[in-house]
Amino acid sequence: MNEIIGIIPARGGSKRLPRKNIAYLNGLPMIEYSILAAKKSSLMNRIIVSTENDEIATISKSAGAEIPFLRPIKLAQDHSSVIDTCLHVLTELKNREGYEPDVVVLLQPTSPLRTEKHIDEALRLLHQKKADSVLSVCPMEYALNSLIEVTNEGRIAPYFSNSTLKKQFKDNQPAFRLNGAIYAVKTSLLKSEKSFYSENTSPYVMSPMESIDIDTEEDFQIASLLMEKNNSFKNGG
Protein backbone atom coordinates (compact mmCIF):
# COMPACT_ATOMS: atom_id res chain seq x y z
CA MET A 1 0.00 0.00 0.00
CA ASN A 2 3.06 2.23 -0.41
CA GLU A 3 3.94 5.01 2.05
CA ILE A 4 1.33 5.88 4.69
CA ILE A 5 1.68 8.68 7.22
CA GLY A 6 -0.48 9.33 10.25
CA ILE A 7 -1.06 12.96 11.22
CA ILE A 8 -2.42 13.72 14.68
CA PRO A 9 -3.47 17.40 15.04
CA ALA A 10 -3.29 18.67 18.61
CA ARG A 11 -3.35 22.38 19.31
CA GLY A 12 -2.91 23.73 22.81
CA GLY A 13 -5.96 25.98 22.90
CA SER A 14 -9.33 24.47 23.79
CA LYS A 15 -12.09 26.64 25.20
CA ARG A 16 -14.80 24.09 26.01
CA LEU A 17 -12.44 21.60 27.68
CA PRO A 18 -9.09 23.27 28.49
CA ARG A 19 -5.95 21.23 27.70
CA LYS A 20 -8.16 18.35 26.58
CA ASN A 21 -5.59 16.78 24.26
CA ILE A 22 -3.26 16.03 27.17
CA ALA A 23 -5.84 15.65 29.94
CA TYR A 24 -5.38 12.31 31.69
CA LEU A 25 -7.97 9.76 30.61
CA ASN A 26 -7.91 6.33 32.26
CA GLY A 27 -4.24 6.76 33.20
CA LEU A 28 -2.81 8.32 30.02
CA PRO A 29 -2.80 11.73 28.33
CA MET A 30 -5.68 11.53 25.84
CA ILE A 31 -3.46 12.09 22.80
CA GLU A 32 -1.43 9.02 23.69
CA TYR A 33 -4.31 6.70 22.77
CA SER A 34 -4.14 7.92 19.16
CA ILE A 35 -0.35 7.68 19.11
CA LEU A 36 -0.41 4.13 20.50
CA ALA A 37 -3.09 3.05 18.02
CA ALA A 38 -1.04 4.44 15.14
CA LYS A 39 2.14 2.78 16.43
CA LYS A 40 0.37 -0.59 16.68
CA SER A 41 -0.99 -0.27 13.14
CA SER A 42 0.63 -2.79 10.81
CA LEU A 43 0.32 -0.43 7.84
CA MET A 44 1.43 2.98 9.11
CA ASN A 45 4.97 4.10 8.22
CA ARG A 46 5.25 7.35 10.17
CA ILE A 47 3.31 9.14 12.92
CA ILE A 48 3.56 12.90 13.20
CA VAL A 49 1.85 15.11 15.76
CA SER A 50 1.15 18.62 14.52
CA THR A 51 1.10 21.10 17.40
CA GLU A 52 2.17 24.61 18.28
CA ASN A 53 2.38 23.69 21.97
CA ASP A 54 5.68 22.67 23.61
CA GLU A 55 4.02 20.60 26.35
CA ILE A 56 1.99 18.59 23.83
CA ALA A 57 5.14 18.14 21.74
CA THR A 58 7.08 16.76 24.73
CA ILE A 59 4.32 14.34 25.73
CA SER A 60 3.87 13.19 22.13
CA LYS A 61 7.59 12.53 21.67
CA SER A 62 7.66 10.48 24.87
CA ALA A 63 4.75 8.42 23.54
CA GLY A 64 6.64 7.66 20.32
CA ALA A 65 5.41 10.22 17.79
CA GLU A 66 7.57 12.45 15.60
CA ILE A 67 7.55 16.23 16.07
CA PRO A 68 9.92 17.34 13.28
CA PHE A 69 8.60 20.93 13.50
CA LEU A 70 5.97 22.96 15.30
CA ARG A 71 2.77 24.19 13.71
CA PRO A 72 2.53 27.93 13.01
CA ILE A 73 0.32 29.79 15.48
CA LYS A 74 -1.91 30.99 12.63
CA LEU A 75 -2.87 27.35 11.97
CA ALA A 76 -3.72 26.70 15.63
CA GLN A 77 -6.69 29.03 16.08
CA ASP A 78 -10.34 28.17 16.73
CA HIS A 79 -11.19 28.76 13.08
CA SER A 80 -8.13 26.99 11.66
CA SER A 81 -8.76 24.23 9.11
CA VAL A 82 -7.49 20.73 9.81
CA ILE A 83 -6.96 20.35 6.06
CA ASP A 84 -4.58 23.32 6.13
CA THR A 85 -2.80 21.65 9.04
CA CYS A 86 -2.31 18.45 7.02
CA LEU A 87 -1.13 20.41 3.99
CA HIS A 88 1.38 22.27 6.18
CA VAL A 89 2.82 18.95 7.38
CA LEU A 90 3.07 17.65 3.81
CA THR A 91 4.72 20.85 2.57
CA GLU A 92 7.28 20.90 5.38
CA LEU A 93 8.18 17.25 4.93
CA LYS A 94 8.58 17.76 1.19
CA ASN A 95 10.77 20.84 1.64
CA ARG A 96 12.88 19.49 4.51
CA GLU A 97 13.25 15.82 3.55
CA GLY A 98 11.96 15.43 0.00
CA TYR A 99 9.43 13.08 1.58
CA GLU A 100 5.88 12.69 0.25
CA PRO A 101 3.58 9.86 1.37
CA ASP A 102 1.02 8.19 -0.86
CA VAL A 103 -1.70 8.20 1.80
CA VAL A 104 -2.44 10.51 4.73
CA VAL A 105 -4.41 9.26 7.73
CA LEU A 106 -5.79 12.01 9.94
CA LEU A 107 -6.30 10.76 13.49
CA GLN A 108 -7.95 13.28 15.80
CA PRO A 109 -6.88 12.80 19.43
CA THR A 110 -10.47 13.39 20.58
CA SER A 111 -11.36 9.86 19.38
CA PRO A 112 -9.53 7.74 21.99
CA LEU A 113 -11.62 4.59 21.46
CA ARG A 114 -10.43 4.25 17.88
CA THR A 115 -7.81 1.44 17.79
CA GLU A 116 -5.18 0.05 15.45
CA LYS A 117 -7.79 -2.49 14.26
CA HIS A 118 -9.98 0.33 12.98
CA ILE A 119 -7.04 2.09 11.32
CA ASP A 120 -5.84 -1.03 9.49
CA GLU A 121 -9.35 -2.02 8.41
CA ALA A 122 -9.99 1.46 7.01
CA LEU A 123 -6.69 1.40 5.11
CA ARG A 124 -7.37 -2.05 3.68
CA LEU A 125 -10.78 -0.81 2.59
CA LEU A 126 -9.11 2.13 0.83
CA HIS A 127 -6.99 -0.36 -1.12
CA GLN A 128 -9.74 -2.91 -1.79
CA LYS A 129 -12.26 -0.35 -3.01
CA LYS A 130 -9.62 1.55 -4.99
CA ALA A 131 -11.10 4.63 -3.33
CA ASP A 132 -9.71 8.15 -3.18
CA SER A 133 -10.47 8.25 0.53
CA VAL A 134 -12.15 6.37 3.36
CA LEU A 135 -13.95 8.26 6.13
CA SER A 136 -15.14 6.65 9.35
CA VAL A 137 -18.85 6.87 10.09
CA CYS A 138 -21.32 5.50 12.60
CA PRO A 139 -25.09 4.97 12.52
CA MET A 140 -27.20 7.96 13.46
CA GLU A 141 -28.42 7.78 17.05
CA TYR A 142 -31.85 9.08 16.00
CA ALA A 143 -34.12 8.95 12.97
CA LEU A 144 -34.04 11.78 10.45
CA ASN A 145 -37.75 12.38 10.90
CA SER A 146 -37.09 13.34 14.53
CA LEU A 147 -35.09 16.41 13.47
CA ILE A 148 -37.06 19.64 13.65
CA GLU A 149 -36.37 23.35 13.44
CA VAL A 150 -38.01 26.23 15.25
CA THR A 151 -39.20 28.91 12.82
CA ASN A 152 -38.96 32.66 13.32
CA GLU A 153 -42.62 32.54 14.28
CA GLY A 154 -41.86 30.11 17.09
CA ARG A 155 -43.40 27.13 15.32
CA ILE A 156 -42.01 23.64 14.78
CA ALA A 157 -41.24 22.48 11.24
CA PRO A 158 -39.51 19.38 9.81
CA TYR A 159 -35.79 19.97 9.35
CA PHE A 160 -35.78 18.01 6.09
CA SER A 161 -38.27 18.33 3.27
CA ASN A 162 -41.10 15.84 3.02
CA SER A 163 -39.62 14.48 -0.20
CA THR A 164 -36.34 13.68 1.57
CA LEU A 165 -38.13 11.91 4.42
CA LYS A 166 -40.44 9.99 2.08
CA LYS A 167 -37.43 8.69 0.13
CA GLN A 168 -35.77 7.55 3.34
CA PHE A 169 -38.85 5.71 4.55
CA LYS A 170 -39.56 4.22 1.12
CA ASP A 171 -36.06 2.87 0.65
CA ASN A 172 -35.61 2.05 4.35
CA GLN A 173 -32.18 3.60 4.01
CA PRO A 174 -30.20 3.82 7.28
CA ALA A 175 -28.58 7.14 8.03
CA PHE A 176 -24.96 7.59 9.10
CA ARG A 177 -22.82 10.47 10.30
CA LEU A 178 -19.10 11.20 10.16
CA ASN A 179 -17.60 10.37 13.54
CA GLY A 180 -14.25 12.15 13.09
CA ALA A 181 -12.11 9.14 14.07
CA ILE A 182 -10.39 8.29 10.76
CA TYR A 183 -9.81 10.24 7.57
CA ALA A 184 -7.69 8.12 5.21
CA VAL A 185 -7.04 9.99 1.97
CA LYS A 186 -4.71 9.74 -0.97
CA THR A 187 -2.20 12.58 -0.91
CA SER A 188 -3.01 13.43 -4.51
CA LEU A 189 -6.66 14.17 -3.65
CA LEU A 190 -5.81 16.12 -0.50
CA LYS A 191 -3.38 18.36 -2.36
CA SER A 192 -5.42 18.89 -5.53
CA GLU A 193 -8.88 19.32 -4.00
CA LYS A 194 -7.99 20.40 -0.45
CA SER A 195 -10.62 17.95 0.73
CA PHE A 196 -10.98 14.52 2.30
CA TYR A 197 -13.99 13.80 0.13
CA SER A 198 -14.58 12.91 -3.51
CA GLU A 199 -17.21 11.00 -5.46
CA ASN A 200 -14.95 7.98 -4.91
CA THR A 201 -15.02 8.08 -1.10
CA SER A 202 -15.96 4.94 0.85
CA PRO A 203 -17.33 4.71 4.41
CA TYR A 204 -15.75 2.73 7.22
CA VAL A 205 -18.48 1.92 9.74
CA MET A 206 -17.76 2.03 13.48
CA SER A 207 -20.14 1.51 16.38
CA PRO A 208 -21.54 4.50 18.31
CA MET A 209 -19.51 3.45 21.38
CA GLU A 210 -16.25 3.43 19.40
CA SER A 211 -17.18 6.76 17.83
CA ILE A 212 -17.23 9.00 20.88
CA ASP A 213 -15.63 12.37 20.09
CA ILE A 214 -14.52 14.27 23.18
CA ASP A 215 -15.40 17.95 23.15
CA THR A 216 -16.89 18.54 26.60
CA GLU A 217 -16.40 17.40 30.18
CA GLU A 218 -19.47 15.17 29.78
CA ASP A 219 -17.89 13.47 26.74
CA PHE A 220 -14.70 12.96 28.75
CA GLN A 221 -16.61 11.28 31.58
CA ILE A 222 -18.50 9.01 29.19
CA ALA A 223 -15.26 7.93 27.49
CA SER A 224 -13.72 7.18 30.88
CA LEU A 225 -16.67 4.99 31.86
CA LEU A 226 -16.55 3.12 28.54
CA MET A 227 -12.84 2.49 28.96
CA GLU A 228 -13.31 1.21 32.48
CA LYS A 229 -15.78 -1.37 31.13
CA ASN A 230 -13.37 -2.41 28.39
CA ASN A 231 -10.20 -3.94 29.79
CA SER A 232 -8.32 -3.47 26.50
CA PHE A 233 -8.17 0.24 27.25
CA LYS A 234 -6.86 -0.12 30.81
CA ASN A 235 -3.77 2.08 31.09
CA GLY A 236 -3.50 2.16 27.32
CA GLY A 237 -3.00 -1.60 27.11
CSV table of C-alpha atoms in Angstrom, one decimal:
chain,number,residue,atom,x,y,z
A,1,MET,CA,0.0,0.0,0.0
A,2,ASN,CA,3.1,2.2,-0.4
A,3,GLU,CA,3.9,5.0,2.0
A,4,ILE,CA,1.3,5.9,4.7
A,5,ILE,CA,1.7,8.7,7.2
A,6,GLY,CA,-0.5,9.3,10.3
A,7,ILE,CA,-1.1,13.0,11.2
A,8,ILE,CA,-2.4,13.7,14.7
A,9,PRO,CA,-3.5,17.4,15.0
A,10,ALA,CA,-3.3,18.7,18.6
A,11,ARG,CA,-3.3,22.4,19.3
A,12,GLY,CA,-2.9,23.7,22.8
A,13,GLY,CA,-6.0,26.0,22.9
A,14,SER,CA,-9.3,24.5,23.8
A,15,LYS,CA,-12.1,26.6,25.2
A,16,ARG,CA,-14.8,24.1,26.0
A,17,LEU,CA,-12.4,21.6,27.7
A,18,PRO,CA,-9.1,23.3,28.5
A,19,ARG,CA,-5.9,21.2,27.7
A,20,LYS,CA,-8.2,18.3,26.6
A,21,ASN,CA,-5.6,16.8,24.3
A,22,ILE,CA,-3.3,16.0,27.2
A,23,ALA,CA,-5.8,15.6,29.9
A,24,TYR,CA,-5.4,12.3,31.7
A,25,LEU,CA,-8.0,9.8,30.6
A,26,ASN,CA,-7.9,6.3,32.3
A,27,GLY,CA,-4.2,6.8,33.2
A,28,LEU,CA,-2.8,8.3,30.0
A,29,PRO,CA,-2.8,11.7,28.3
A,30,MET,CA,-5.7,11.5,25.8
A,31,ILE,CA,-3.5,12.1,22.8
A,32,GLU,CA,-1.4,9.0,23.7
A,33,TYR,CA,-4.3,6.7,22.8
A,34,SER,CA,-4.1,7.9,19.2
A,35,ILE,CA,-0.4,7.7,19.1
A,36,LEU,CA,-0.4,4.1,20.5
A,37,ALA,CA,-3.1,3.0,18.0
A,38,ALA,CA,-1.0,4.4,15.1
A,39,LYS,CA,2.1,2.8,16.4
A,40,LYS,CA,0.4,-0.6,16.7
A,41,SER,CA,-1.0,-0.3,13.1
A,42,SER,CA,0.6,-2.8,10.8
A,43,LEU,CA,0.3,-0.4,7.8
A,44,MET,CA,1.4,3.0,9.1
A,45,ASN,CA,5.0,4.1,8.2
A,46,ARG,CA,5.3,7.4,10.2
A,47,ILE,CA,3.3,9.1,12.9
A,48,ILE,CA,3.6,12.9,13.2
A,49,VAL,CA,1.9,15.1,15.8
A,50,SER,CA,1.2,18.6,14.5
A,51,THR,CA,1.1,21.1,17.4
A,52,GLU,CA,2.2,24.6,18.3
A,53,ASN,CA,2.4,23.7,22.0
A,54,ASP,CA,5.7,22.7,23.6
A,55,GLU,CA,4.0,20.6,26.4
A,56,ILE,CA,2.0,18.6,23.8
A,57,ALA,CA,5.1,18.1,21.7
A,58,THR,CA,7.1,16.8,24.7
A,59,ILE,CA,4.3,14.3,25.7
A,60,SER,CA,3.9,13.2,22.1
A,61,LYS,CA,7.6,12.5,21.7
A,62,SER,CA,7.7,10.5,24.9
A,63,ALA,CA,4.8,8.4,23.5
A,64,GLY,CA,6.6,7.7,20.3
A,65,ALA,CA,5.4,10.2,17.8
A,66,GLU,CA,7.6,12.5,15.6
A,67,ILE,CA,7.6,16.2,16.1
A,68,PRO,CA,9.9,17.3,13.3
A,69,PHE,CA,8.6,20.9,13.5
A,70,LEU,CA,6.0,23.0,15.3
A,71,ARG,CA,2.8,24.2,13.7
A,72,PRO,CA,2.5,27.9,13.0
A,73,ILE,CA,0.3,29.8,15.5
A,74,LYS,CA,-1.9,31.0,12.6
A,75,LEU,CA,-2.9,27.4,12.0
A,76,ALA,CA,-3.7,26.7,15.6
A,77,GLN,CA,-6.7,29.0,16.1
A,78,ASP,CA,-10.3,28.2,16.7
A,79,HIS,CA,-11.2,28.8,13.1
A,80,SER,CA,-8.1,27.0,11.7
A,81,SER,CA,-8.8,24.2,9.1
A,82,VAL,CA,-7.5,20.7,9.8
A,83,ILE,CA,-7.0,20.4,6.1
A,84,ASP,CA,-4.6,23.3,6.1
A,85,THR,CA,-2.8,21.7,9.0
A,86,CYS,CA,-2.3,18.4,7.0
A,87,LEU,CA,-1.1,20.4,4.0
A,88,HIS,CA,1.4,22.3,6.2
A,89,VAL,CA,2.8,18.9,7.4
A,90,LEU,CA,3.1,17.6,3.8
A,91,THR,CA,4.7,20.9,2.6
A,92,GLU,CA,7.3,20.9,5.4
A,93,LEU,CA,8.2,17.2,4.9
A,94,LYS,CA,8.6,17.8,1.2
A,95,ASN,CA,10.8,20.8,1.6
A,96,ARG,CA,12.9,19.5,4.5
A,97,GLU,CA,13.3,15.8,3.5
A,98,GLY,CA,12.0,15.4,0.0
A,99,TYR,CA,9.4,13.1,1.6
A,100,GLU,CA,5.9,12.7,0.3
A,101,PRO,CA,3.6,9.9,1.4
A,102,ASP,CA,1.0,8.2,-0.9
A,103,VAL,CA,-1.7,8.2,1.8
A,104,VAL,CA,-2.4,10.5,4.7
A,105,VAL,CA,-4.4,9.3,7.7
A,106,LEU,CA,-5.8,12.0,9.9
A,107,LEU,CA,-6.3,10.8,13.5
A,108,GLN,CA,-7.9,13.3,15.8
A,109,PRO,CA,-6.9,12.8,19.4
A,110,THR,CA,-10.5,13.4,20.6
A,111,SER,CA,-11.4,9.9,19.4
A,112,PRO,CA,-9.5,7.7,22.0
A,113,LEU,CA,-11.6,4.6,21.5
A,114,ARG,CA,-10.4,4.2,17.9
A,115,THR,CA,-7.8,1.4,17.8
A,116,GLU,CA,-5.2,0.0,15.4
A,117,LYS,CA,-7.8,-2.5,14.3
A,118,HIS,CA,-10.0,0.3,13.0
A,119,ILE,CA,-7.0,2.1,11.3
A,120,ASP,CA,-5.8,-1.0,9.5
A,121,GLU,CA,-9.3,-2.0,8.4
A,122,ALA,CA,-10.0,1.5,7.0
A,123,LEU,CA,-6.7,1.4,5.1
A,124,ARG,CA,-7.4,-2.1,3.7
A,125,LEU,CA,-10.8,-0.8,2.6
A,126,LEU,CA,-9.1,2.1,0.8
A,127,HIS,CA,-7.0,-0.4,-1.1
A,128,GLN,CA,-9.7,-2.9,-1.8
A,129,LYS,CA,-12.3,-0.3,-3.0
A,130,LYS,CA,-9.6,1.6,-5.0
A,131,ALA,CA,-11.1,4.6,-3.3
A,132,ASP,CA,-9.7,8.2,-3.2
A,133,SER,CA,-10.5,8.2,0.5
A,134,VAL,CA,-12.1,6.4,3.4
A,135,LEU,CA,-14.0,8.3,6.1
A,136,SER,CA,-15.1,6.7,9.3
A,137,VAL,CA,-18.8,6.9,10.1
A,138,CYS,CA,-21.3,5.5,12.6
A,139,PRO,CA,-25.1,5.0,12.5
A,140,MET,CA,-27.2,8.0,13.5
A,141,GLU,CA,-28.4,7.8,17.0
A,142,TYR,CA,-31.9,9.1,16.0
A,143,ALA,CA,-34.1,9.0,13.0
A,144,LEU,CA,-34.0,11.8,10.4
A,145,ASN,CA,-37.8,12.4,10.9
A,146,SER,CA,-37.1,13.3,14.5
A,147,LEU,CA,-35.1,16.4,13.5
A,148,ILE,CA,-37.1,19.6,13.7
A,149,GLU,CA,-36.4,23.3,13.4
A,150,VAL,CA,-38.0,26.2,15.3
A,151,THR,CA,-39.2,28.9,12.8
A,152,ASN,CA,-39.0,32.7,13.3
A,153,GLU,CA,-42.6,32.5,14.3
A,154,GLY,CA,-41.9,30.1,17.1
A,155,ARG,CA,-43.4,27.1,15.3
A,156,ILE,CA,-42.0,23.6,14.8
A,157,ALA,CA,-41.2,22.5,11.2
A,158,PRO,CA,-39.5,19.4,9.8
A,159,TYR,CA,-35.8,20.0,9.4
A,160,PHE,CA,-35.8,18.0,6.1
A,161,SER,CA,-38.3,18.3,3.3
A,162,ASN,CA,-41.1,15.8,3.0
A,163,SER,CA,-39.6,14.5,-0.2
A,164,THR,CA,-36.3,13.7,1.6
A,165,LEU,CA,-38.1,11.9,4.4
A,166,LYS,CA,-40.4,10.0,2.1
A,167,LYS,CA,-37.4,8.7,0.1
A,168,GLN,CA,-35.8,7.6,3.3
A,169,PHE,CA,-38.9,5.7,4.6
A,170,LYS,CA,-39.6,4.2,1.1
A,171,ASP,CA,-36.1,2.9,0.7
A,172,ASN,CA,-35.6,2.1,4.4
A,173,GLN,CA,-32.2,3.6,4.0
A,174,PRO,CA,-30.2,3.8,7.3
A,175,ALA,CA,-28.6,7.1,8.0
A,176,PHE,CA,-25.0,7.6,9.1
A,177,ARG,CA,-22.8,10.5,10.3
A,178,LEU,CA,-19.1,11.2,10.2
A,179,ASN,CA,-17.6,10.4,13.5
A,180,GLY,CA,-14.2,12.2,13.1
A,181,ALA,CA,-12.1,9.1,14.1
A,182,ILE,CA,-10.4,8.3,10.8
A,183,TYR,CA,-9.8,10.2,7.6
A,184,ALA,CA,-7.7,8.1,5.2
A,185,VAL,CA,-7.0,10.0,2.0
A,186,LYS,CA,-4.7,9.7,-1.0
A,187,THR,CA,-2.2,12.6,-0.9
A,188,SER,CA,-3.0,13.4,-4.5
A,189,LEU,CA,-6.7,14.2,-3.6
A,190,LEU,CA,-5.8,16.1,-0.5
A,191,LYS,CA,-3.4,18.4,-2.4
A,192,SER,CA,-5.4,18.9,-5.5
A,193,GLU,CA,-8.9,19.3,-4.0
A,194,LYS,CA,-8.0,20.4,-0.5
A,195,SER,CA,-10.6,18.0,0.7
A,196,PHE,CA,-11.0,14.5,2.3
A,197,TYR,CA,-14.0,13.8,0.1
A,198,SER,CA,-14.6,12.9,-3.5
A,199,GLU,CA,-17.2,11.0,-5.5
A,200,ASN,CA,-14.9,8.0,-4.9
A,201,THR,CA,-15.0,8.1,-1.1
A,202,SER,CA,-16.0,4.9,0.9
A,203,PRO,CA,-17.3,4.7,4.4
A,204,TYR,CA,-15.7,2.7,7.2
A,205,VAL,CA,-18.5,1.9,9.7
A,206,MET,CA,-17.8,2.0,13.5
A,207,SER,CA,-20.1,1.5,16.4
A,208,PRO,CA,-21.5,4.5,18.3
A,209,MET,CA,-19.5,3.4,21.4
A,210,GLU,CA,-16.3,3.4,19.4
A,211,SER,CA,-17.2,6.8,17.8
A,212,ILE,CA,-17.2,9.0,20.9
A,213,ASP,CA,-15.6,12.4,20.1
A,214,ILE,CA,-14.5,14.3,23.2
A,215,ASP,CA,-15.4,18.0,23.1
A,216,THR,CA,-16.9,18.5,26.6
A,217,GLU,CA,-16.4,17.4,30.2
A,218,GLU,CA,-19.5,15.2,29.8
A,219,ASP,CA,-17.9,13.5,26.7
A,220,PHE,CA,-14.7,13.0,28.8
A,221,GLN,CA,-16.6,11.3,31.6
A,222,ILE,CA,-18.5,9.0,29.2
A,223,ALA,CA,-15.3,7.9,27.5
A,224,SER,CA,-13.7,7.2,30.9
A,225,LEU,CA,-16.7,5.0,31.9
A,226,LEU,CA,-16.5,3.1,28.5
A,227,MET,CA,-12.8,2.5,29.0
A,228,GLU,CA,-13.3,1.2,32.5
A,229,LYS,CA,-15.8,-1.4,31.1
A,230,ASN,CA,-13.4,-2.4,28.4
A,231,ASN,CA,-10.2,-3.9,29.8
A,232,SER,CA,-8.3,-3.5,26.5
A,233,PHE,CA,-8.2,0.2,27.3
A,234,LYS,CA,-6.9,-0.1,30.8
A,235,ASN,CA,-3.8,2.1,31.1
A,236,GLY,CA,-3.5,2.2,27.3
A,237,GLY,CA,-3.0,-1.6,27.1
